[in-house]
Tab-separated table of C-alpha atoms in Angstrom:
chain	number	residue	atom	x	y	z
T	1	MET	CA	-45.086	168.653	83.317
T	2	GLU	CA	-45.530	166.504	86.429
T	3	HIS	CA	-43.024	163.793	87.319
T	4	THR	CA	-43.489	161.011	89.874
T	5	VAL	CA	-40.488	159.128	91.240
T	6	TYR	CA	-40.999	156.007	93.348
T	7	PHE	CA	-38.710	154.902	96.163
T	8	ALA	CA	-40.117	151.364	96.601
T	9	ASP	CA	-43.560	152.047	98.143
T	10	LYS	CA	-42.970	155.769	98.688
T	11	SER	CA	-43.319	158.516	96.090
T	12	VAL	CA	-42.082	161.980	95.187
T	13	LEU	CA	-44.175	164.171	92.901
T	14	PHE	CA	-42.799	167.223	91.105
T	15	ALA	CA	-45.716	169.535	90.261
T	16	GLU	CA	-46.901	173.136	90.141
T	17	GLU	CA	-49.545	172.463	92.803
T	18	ALA	CA	-49.930	169.928	95.598
T	19	PRO	CA	-52.598	167.264	94.929
T	20	CYS	CA	-55.488	166.576	97.263
T	21	GLY	CA	-54.774	164.022	99.963
T	22	GLU	CA	-52.037	163.392	102.468
T	23	THR	CA	-48.619	164.467	101.233
T	24	PHE	CA	-45.693	166.394	102.651
T	25	VAL	CA	-45.284	169.596	100.626
T	26	PHE	CA	-41.819	170.985	99.958
T	27	ALA	CA	-41.592	174.367	98.209
T	28	PRO	CA	-37.929	174.880	97.246
T	29	ALA	CA	-36.558	178.392	96.852
T	30	GLY	CA	-35.432	177.359	93.359
T	31	PRO	CA	-34.288	174.312	91.363
T	32	ASP	CA	-30.882	174.364	93.101
T	33	ASP	CA	-32.654	173.849	96.441
T	34	VAL	CA	-33.771	170.374	95.353
T	35	SER	CA	-31.351	167.566	96.156
T	36	ARG	CA	-31.488	163.800	96.530
T	37	ASP	CA	-30.294	163.935	100.138
T	38	LYS	CA	-32.981	166.433	101.122
T	39	ILE	CA	-35.759	164.391	99.500
T	40	VAL	CA	-34.514	161.121	101.008
T	41	LYS	CA	-34.541	162.793	104.432
T	42	PHE	CA	-38.188	163.794	103.955
T	43	LEU	CA	-39.053	160.209	102.989
T	44	GLU	CA	-37.737	158.938	106.314
T	45	THR	CA	-40.886	160.304	107.960
T	46	HIS	CA	-43.341	160.669	105.050
T	47	ASN	CA	-44.698	158.185	102.500
T	48	SER	CA	-45.492	160.887	99.949
T	49	VAL	CA	-43.627	164.100	99.164
T	50	THR	CA	-44.706	166.767	96.690
T	51	VAL	CA	-42.115	169.210	95.408
T	52	VAL	CA	-44.134	172.276	94.435
T	53	ALA	CA	-42.269	174.426	91.922
T	54	ALA	CA	-43.110	176.976	89.257
T	55	ASP	CA	-40.992	174.873	86.888
T	56	PRO	CA	-41.403	171.188	87.847
T	57	ASP	CA	-39.225	170.117	84.914
T	58	ALA	CA	-36.274	172.147	86.200
T	59	ALA	CA	-36.755	170.891	89.772
T	60	PHE	CA	-36.887	167.303	88.562
T	61	ALA	CA	-33.814	167.790	86.362
T	62	ARG	CA	-31.837	169.114	89.338
T	63	PHE	CA	-32.963	166.160	91.464
T	64	ALA	CA	-31.993	163.684	88.715
T	65	GLU	CA	-28.441	165.065	88.592
T	66	ASP	CA	-27.727	163.324	91.918
T	67	PHE	CA	-28.306	159.855	90.448
T	68	ALA	CA	-26.755	157.558	87.875
T	69	ALA	CA	-29.270	157.295	85.028
T	70	VAL	CA	-30.496	153.818	84.065
T	71	GLU	CA	-32.793	152.927	81.170
T	72	ALA	CA	-34.928	149.765	81.258
T	73	ALA	CA	-37.911	148.198	79.521
T	74	GLY	CA	-40.518	145.556	80.214
T	75	GLY	CA	-44.176	144.898	79.856
T	76	VAL	CA	-47.430	143.065	80.175
T	77	VAL	CA	-47.671	139.992	77.937
T	78	GLU	CA	-51.078	138.646	76.917
T	79	ASN	CA	-51.653	135.212	75.389
T	80	ALA	CA	-54.427	133.900	73.126
T	81	ARG	CA	-56.604	133.210	76.208
T	82	SER	CA	-56.339	136.872	77.319
T	83	GLU	CA	-54.222	135.797	80.297
T	84	ARG	CA	-51.460	138.119	81.495
T	85	LEU	CA	-47.942	137.146	82.484
T	86	MET	CA	-46.545	137.981	85.928
T	87	ILE	CA	-43.460	136.991	87.895
T	88	TYR	CA	-43.026	136.467	91.636
T	89	ARG	CA	-39.835	137.897	93.119
T	90	ASN	CA	-38.795	139.194	96.539
T	91	GLY	CA	-42.140	138.279	98.058
T	92	ARG	CA	-44.273	140.251	95.572
T	93	TRP	CA	-45.897	139.861	92.200
T	94	ASP	CA	-44.125	141.867	89.533
T	95	LEU	CA	-43.733	142.283	85.768
T	96	PRO	CA	-40.686	141.200	83.734
T	97	LYS	CA	-38.258	143.975	82.823
T	98	GLY	CA	-34.543	144.706	82.559
T	99	HIS	CA	-31.808	147.103	81.525
T	100	ILE	CA	-31.568	148.320	77.941
T	101	GLU	CA	-28.307	147.240	76.332
T	102	PRO	CA	-26.177	149.739	74.329
T	103	GLY	CA	-27.676	150.231	70.875
T	104	GLU	CA	-30.854	148.370	71.805
T	105	SER	CA	-34.326	149.877	71.435
T	106	ALA	CA	-36.762	149.810	74.345
T	107	GLU	CA	-39.104	147.549	72.358
T	108	VAL	CA	-36.384	144.995	71.609
T	109	CYS	CA	-35.229	145.101	75.225
T	110	ALA	CA	-38.736	144.450	76.565
T	111	ALA	CA	-39.164	141.356	74.395
T	112	ARG	CA	-35.650	140.104	75.211
T	113	GLU	CA	-36.021	140.540	78.967
T	114	ILE	CA	-39.410	138.824	78.983
T	115	ALA	CA	-37.943	135.851	77.128
T	116	GLU	CA	-34.959	135.688	79.497
T	117	GLU	CA	-36.981	136.023	82.696
T	118	THR	CA	-39.951	133.795	81.789
T	119	GLY	CA	-39.147	131.793	78.651
T	120	VAL	CA	-42.019	133.464	76.781
T	121	GLY	CA	-41.508	134.832	73.275
T	122	ALA	CA	-43.543	137.986	72.661
T	123	GLU	CA	-43.967	140.867	70.243
T	124	VAL	CA	-44.690	144.482	71.174
T	125	ALA	CA	-48.254	145.560	70.415
T	126	ALA	CA	-48.477	149.033	71.987
T	127	PRO	CA	-46.685	151.378	74.395
T	128	LEU	CA	-48.197	151.723	77.867
T	129	CYS	CA	-46.255	154.227	79.983
T	130	ALA	CA	-42.911	155.025	81.571
T	131	THR	CA	-42.052	154.958	85.276
T	132	TRP	CA	-39.255	156.412	87.401
T	133	HIS	CA	-37.775	154.370	90.241
T	134	ALA	CA	-34.981	155.572	92.566
T	135	TYR	CA	-32.895	153.272	94.743
T	136	TRP	CA	-29.481	152.616	96.294
T	137	PHE	CA	-27.698	149.802	94.454
T	138	PRO	CA	-25.189	148.074	96.772
T	139	LYS	CA	-23.380	146.232	93.957
T	140	THR	CA	-22.223	149.505	92.386
T	141	GLU	CA	-22.449	151.532	95.614
T	142	ARG	CA	-24.424	154.325	93.987
T	143	TRP	CA	-27.878	155.832	93.805
T	144	GLU	CA	-29.648	155.011	90.540
T	145	LEU	CA	-32.665	156.607	88.887
T	146	LYS	CA	-34.251	154.100	86.539
T	147	ARG	CA	-36.665	155.034	83.776
T	148	THR	CA	-38.560	151.951	82.639
T	149	HIS	CA	-40.451	151.940	79.346
T	150	TRP	CA	-43.492	149.645	79.517
T	151	PHE	CA	-45.310	147.936	76.653
T	152	LEU	CA	-48.239	145.660	75.946
T	153	LEU	CA	-46.975	142.550	74.165
T	154	ARG	CA	-48.600	139.503	72.543
T	155	ALA	CA	-47.223	136.053	73.260
T	156	SER	CA	-45.927	134.432	70.069
T	157	GLY	CA	-46.216	130.866	71.382
T	158	ASP	CA	-47.584	128.704	74.151
T	159	GLY	CA	-44.507	126.973	75.532
T	160	PRO	CA	-43.662	126.233	79.173
T	161	LEU	CA	-42.872	129.035	81.608
T	162	VAL	CA	-39.234	129.045	82.739
T	163	PRO	CA	-38.593	131.520	85.577
T	164	GLN	CA	-35.062	132.929	85.641
T	165	THR	CA	-34.149	131.773	89.134
T	166	GLU	CA	-30.646	133.260	88.994
T	167	GLU	CA	-32.372	136.662	88.915
T	168	GLY	CA	-34.393	135.807	92.016
T	169	ILE	CA	-37.591	134.964	90.129
T	170	GLU	CA	-39.378	132.192	92.022
T	171	ARG	CA	-42.398	131.832	89.738
T	172	ALA	CA	-43.788	132.916	86.392
T	173	ALA	CA	-47.535	132.567	85.938
T	174	TRP	CA	-50.321	133.313	83.514
T	175	CYS	CA	-53.091	135.216	85.318
T	176	SER	CA	-56.700	135.788	84.361
T	177	PRO	CA	-57.646	139.495	84.213
T	178	ARG	CA	-59.250	139.103	87.652
T	179	GLU	CA	-56.148	137.421	89.118
T	180	PHE	CA	-53.959	140.076	87.513
T	181	ALA	CA	-56.000	142.869	89.109
T	182	ALA	CA	-55.916	141.165	92.512
T	183	ARG	CA	-52.151	140.680	92.413
T	184	LEU	CA	-51.619	144.296	91.386
T	185	GLU	CA	-53.109	145.404	94.708
T	186	THR	CA	-49.986	144.281	96.593
T	187	ALA	CA	-47.469	145.051	93.826
T	188	PHE	CA	-45.064	147.973	93.856
T	189	PRO	CA	-46.617	151.354	92.881
T	190	THR	CA	-44.652	151.373	89.615
T	191	VAL	CA	-46.322	148.104	88.599
T	192	GLN	CA	-49.720	149.413	89.685
T	193	LYS	CA	-49.191	152.390	87.364
T	194	VAL	CA	-48.551	149.996	84.481
T	195	GLY	CA	-51.825	148.223	85.345
T	196	ARG	CA	-53.714	151.524	85.167
T	197	ALA	CA	-52.107	152.328	81.817
T	198	LEU	CA	-53.134	148.897	80.543
T	199	LEU	CA	-56.760	149.648	81.383
T	200	GLY	CA	-56.513	152.822	79.300
T	201	VAL	CA	-55.173	150.933	76.291
T	202	LYS	CA	-57.700	148.111	76.639
T	203	GLY	CA	-60.663	150.325	77.487
């Protein structure tokens, strides 16, 4: 099975074969030859790295051992006018999401985080995809590997949008499908993947 991990705008693919296109190919001698430090070093000079391994699952599992695991959930909310909800944070359009609390399901988390970050109540309609995102978190001084579970949700009301400014969210906005597609073009690759999954569900 292939796995893609995003480091902001850069990506690491674990696969049996390298895809077409520009990517730096790393063929480890075995799963133990795959480490976070080695991959991060490659990403200093390459935007895309492909780890080619006979067992991509084992290579990915070894890589994941070097991170603290984090589980999160979020989604794309649609209202009765077929508009889609987005947030603006850190200079880019994004989708609401957050960490899963102990004992909480991914579906419940997605709805809770959306309500907290935007003020919108919503109910899960369908799963979309999952993404992997790796990053250094200064607050805890550790590398984290976050798996985010994404869903399509339906807005349960039509109240005012209330962006959670204490989380750095400057705006929350309903977007037409055309606006949503345009804003995805400059979003992080993880969010772009959610947009592609949405097209599959809606198509």
